[in-house]
Amino acid sequence: MHFFSQVCEVYRLHKETFALAIDFIDRYLSVTKNIPKTQLQLIGISALFVAAKLEEIYPPKLTEFAYVTDSACSESEIIRQEMILVKALKWNLSPMTANAWLGVYLQVANIDHIQDQELGFVFPQYSTHAFIQISRLCDLSLMDVGSLNFRYSVIAASALYHHTNEELVMEVTGYNWADLYPCIKWMAPFARAILEVGQSPIKFFQNINAEDCHNIQTHNVDMALVDRAAVHQAAYKEKEKESPTSLDLSAQLVGLLTPPANKTRPTEEFTDEEPVSS
């Protein structure tokens, strides 16, 4: 997954392209048996190839996808694997990803601050900084096999919780606490790891509109961050094993990445001086 996020950054591919590729890979592996490890790179680059054709206006050429594998995958192999992949997925290639859900939640959270009520909801109207930070938590969490236990909408809602507060999340997602509790608890070690390393800045790219730069997938989740999260996972599991009642979410998680909630919270968290627009 780290390799594919690097490829996305090099070719300026969007976060949704990366999210679609990860979804295709996960679903393909779940319905296909006895896959040799030597085939994983081919499966991954083929999934990214399909996702880019679906999501990007100007996707990289097939030759470029073959090139980034350092000749490990030929163009003909990618084309052949593409057909195998889409058939295995029964051509269901338009899932609502965690990235897409996050955009919806942030837009709903900011609805009271949209100036043009007729057209304002058509275009993104939220803090790009907030989007980048929460998206990073989603990306890190999705690299763990435990993410397969949760719907994308729940993962996005739980990541939003770790950056805001319970009241806001319940209001904009439509979920109740019982729906999100297991995922919020599971995601806590990942949120803790990101808290320790600090926030990720928005990267700007040549020939990419500044208003779209937050949508470009960057390599802001590296192995060091994954390893740090794994350490926290082990610590959380050990603590819960010793005292199952000690992991009180209200004490462990609220305000993990942000100050305590207050009445002006939604405005401060989700609005910029210049909202994202088309």
XYZ file of C-alpha atoms in Angstrom:
278
model
C 0.000 0.000 0.000
C 2.907 2.337 0.716
C 4.228 1.760 -2.787
C 0.876 2.645 -4.331
C 0.528 5.843 -2.303
C 3.973 6.859 -3.563
C 2.900 6.145 -7.141
C -0.207 8.258 -6.590
C 1.854 11.201 -5.369
C 4.328 10.953 -8.254
C 1.554 10.917 -10.860
C -0.689 13.363 -8.962
C -3.511 10.857 -8.610
C -6.472 11.695 -6.412
C -7.283 10.285 -2.997
C -10.426 8.713 -4.402
C -8.336 6.843 -6.980
C -6.178 5.426 -4.203
C -9.250 4.569 -2.117
C -10.884 2.765 -5.040
C -7.717 0.774 -5.715
C -7.508 -0.342 -2.083
C -11.163 -1.378 -2.192
C -10.642 -3.363 -5.396
C -7.626 -5.149 -3.913
C -9.387 -6.021 -0.655
C -12.500 -7.329 -2.384
C -10.517 -9.273 -4.968
C -8.413 -10.973 -2.296
C -11.561 -11.829 -0.333
C -13.092 -13.779 -3.239
C -9.933 -15.327 -4.699
C -8.089 -18.259 -3.164
C -4.499 -19.477 -3.322
C -2.915 -16.288 -4.637
C 0.904 -16.512 -4.838
C 2.757 -13.662 -3.154
C 4.516 -13.032 -6.446
C 1.169 -11.946 -7.923
C 0.369 -9.293 -5.320
C 2.202 -6.468 -7.066
C 0.475 -7.293 -10.351
C -2.917 -7.329 -8.621
C -2.187 -4.021 -6.931
C -0.937 -2.149 -9.984
C -3.835 -3.518 -12.041
C -6.299 -2.284 -9.412
C -4.682 1.156 -9.487
C -4.812 1.099 -13.294
C -8.556 0.424 -13.230
C -9.180 3.023 -10.508
C -7.250 5.700 -12.400
C -9.243 5.091 -15.578
C -12.449 5.478 -13.594
C -11.533 8.520 -11.520
C -8.863 10.561 -13.305
C -9.523 12.907 -16.208
C -6.029 12.235 -17.552
C -4.899 8.880 -16.123
C -1.302 7.721 -16.617
C -0.711 5.562 -19.661
C -0.456 1.797 -19.381
C 3.264 2.029 -20.112
C 3.728 4.197 -17.022
C 1.989 1.682 -14.763
C 4.274 -1.045 -16.088
C 7.300 1.235 -15.667
C 6.738 1.908 -11.953
C 6.919 -1.838 -11.233
C 10.514 -1.815 -12.496
C 9.588 -4.304 -15.238
C 8.133 -6.765 -12.724
C 4.761 -6.452 -14.500
C 4.425 -6.182 -18.265
C 1.716 -4.248 -20.067
C 0.108 -7.445 -21.308
C 0.073 -8.888 -17.790
C -1.631 -5.772 -16.422
C -4.281 -5.897 -19.152
C -4.920 -9.582 -18.503
C -5.105 -9.067 -14.728
C -7.440 -6.114 -15.242
C -10.035 -8.376 -16.845
C -9.597 -11.023 -14.159
C -10.035 -8.348 -11.498
C -13.189 -6.704 -12.822
C -14.836 -10.056 -13.479
C -14.056 -11.209 -9.931
C -15.622 -7.982 -8.649
C -18.634 -8.573 -10.930
C -18.005 -5.125 -12.421
C -19.028 -3.481 -9.156
C -16.525 -0.657 -9.488
C -18.267 2.282 -7.820
C -18.196 1.737 -4.050
C -18.777 4.607 -1.645
C -15.296 4.751 -0.098
C -14.253 6.107 3.289
C -12.767 9.070 1.430
C -16.112 9.793 -0.221
C -18.009 9.456 3.059
C -15.586 11.837 4.756
C -16.293 14.489 2.138
C -20.029 14.105 2.729
C -19.688 14.345 6.513
C -17.514 17.459 6.352
C -19.896 19.094 3.914
C -22.885 18.394 6.160
C -20.959 19.675 9.180
C -20.375 22.943 7.359
C -23.858 23.354 5.885
C -24.762 26.299 8.124
C -21.794 28.255 6.760
C -22.406 27.742 3.037
C -23.107 31.170 1.570
C -24.775 30.089 -1.679
C -27.573 27.802 -0.511
C -28.614 26.941 -4.074
C -25.247 25.841 -5.432
C -23.106 25.733 -2.307
C -23.726 22.088 -1.532
C -22.705 21.019 -5.033
C -19.074 21.947 -4.426
C -16.817 21.228 -1.409
C -17.272 23.895 1.268
C -15.096 22.788 4.168
C -11.641 23.180 5.656
C -9.044 21.478 3.478
C -6.770 21.248 6.513
C -9.377 19.272 8.452
C -9.923 17.015 5.449
C -6.199 16.235 5.138
C -5.791 15.330 8.818
C -8.879 13.122 9.042
C -8.125 11.496 5.698
C -4.677 10.585 6.974
C -6.222 8.738 9.909
C -8.524 6.882 7.507
C -5.562 5.890 5.325
C -3.553 4.613 8.274
C -6.506 2.671 9.647
C -7.322 1.088 6.281
C -3.840 -0.400 6.135
C -4.764 -2.641 9.053
C -6.676 -5.852 8.382
C -9.025 -4.942 11.225
C -10.576 -2.290 8.987
C -12.342 -5.079 7.082
C -14.666 -5.480 10.062
C -16.238 -2.065 9.485
C -18.176 -0.260 6.773
C -16.446 2.647 5.081
C -19.092 5.014 6.434
C -18.299 3.871 9.972
C -14.550 4.231 9.443
C -14.962 7.791 8.168
C -17.332 8.664 11.024
C -14.931 7.229 13.612
C -12.001 9.173 12.164
C -14.126 12.311 12.299
C -14.879 11.596 15.963
C -11.177 11.424 16.830
C -10.753 14.946 15.463
C -13.944 16.518 16.794
C -16.493 15.313 19.322
C -19.374 12.906 19.829
C -22.149 15.465 19.438
C -21.004 16.639 16.026
C -20.411 13.117 14.709
C -23.846 11.891 15.795
C -25.444 14.904 14.140
C -23.752 14.743 10.733
C -23.476 10.965 10.248
C -26.852 9.717 11.461
C -25.145 6.998 13.480
C -25.634 6.474 17.199
C -22.916 5.769 19.730
C -23.503 2.013 19.765
C -22.947 1.899 15.993
C -19.568 3.627 16.182
C -18.208 2.464 19.544
C -16.348 -0.648 18.295
C -14.647 1.195 15.436
C -13.773 4.254 17.512
C -12.186 1.996 20.093
C -10.297 -0.011 17.460
C -9.050 3.181 15.775
C -7.673 4.739 18.976
C -4.087 3.395 18.584
C -3.881 4.830 15.062
C -5.124 8.213 16.247
C -2.595 8.133 19.084
C 0.247 7.424 16.657
C -0.724 10.354 14.433
C -1.040 12.617 17.464
C 2.560 11.827 18.393
C 4.080 12.517 14.964
C 2.127 15.698 14.343
C -0.124 17.008 11.622
C 0.468 16.612 7.906
C 0.690 19.820 5.830
C -1.127 20.258 2.536
C 1.239 19.711 -0.365
C 0.999 21.891 -3.440
C 1.825 20.578 -6.890
C 2.837 22.209 -10.133
C 0.034 22.256 -12.712
C -2.529 21.281 -10.059
C -5.109 23.887 -9.057
C -4.409 24.944 -5.467
C -8.055 24.303 -4.598
C -7.644 20.649 -5.619
C -4.298 19.893 -3.977
C -5.911 18.501 -0.829
C -7.516 15.818 -3.004
C -4.180 14.499 -4.285
C -3.010 11.321 -2.560
C 0.340 11.811 -0.846
C 2.683 9.443 0.914
C 1.943 10.794 4.401
C 1.569 7.357 5.999
C 4.944 5.627 6.104
C 6.171 2.416 7.719
C 7.447 4.297 10.763
C 3.912 5.545 11.438
C 2.470 2.068 10.872
C 5.010 0.591 13.303
C 4.207 3.256 15.880
C 0.507 2.439 15.586
C 1.277 -1.270 15.988
C 3.066 -0.557 19.268
C 0.016 1.299 20.562
C -2.253 -1.501 19.369
C -0.294 -4.020 21.403
C -0.356 -1.752 24.448
C -4.123 -1.187 24.175
C -4.785 -4.912 23.833
C -2.616 -5.720 26.822
C -4.276 -3.061 28.952
C -7.728 -4.269 27.975
C -6.716 -7.844 28.721
C -5.577 -6.894 32.206
C -8.580 -4.672 32.931
C -11.409 -4.740 30.346
C -13.256 -1.894 32.063
C -10.245 0.430 32.115
C -10.600 1.512 28.488
C -13.356 4.030 29.033
C -13.821 5.793 25.717
C -14.951 9.019 27.283
C -11.624 9.212 29.065
C -9.369 7.647 26.448
C -10.499 9.174 23.187
C -12.434 12.422 23.433
C -10.095 15.274 22.552
C -7.342 12.923 21.462
C -6.400 15.102 18.504
C -8.240 18.316 19.330
C -9.129 20.413 22.386
C -12.398 19.645 24.210
C -15.622 20.457 22.381
C -17.199 23.881 22.698
C -20.127 25.728 21.146
C -18.047 27.206 18.336
C -16.389 23.919 17.530
C -17.976 23.115 14.159
C -17.201 26.576 12.803
C -13.595 26.535 13.931
C -12.937 23.022 12.726
C -14.574 22.991 9.331
C -14.550 26.485 7.858
C -11.740 28.351 6.131
C -11.595 32.015 5.262
C -11.835 30.874 1.653
C -13.868 27.651 1.369
C -13.024 25.145 -1.328
C -14.985 25.846 -4.468
C -15.051 24.806 -8.094
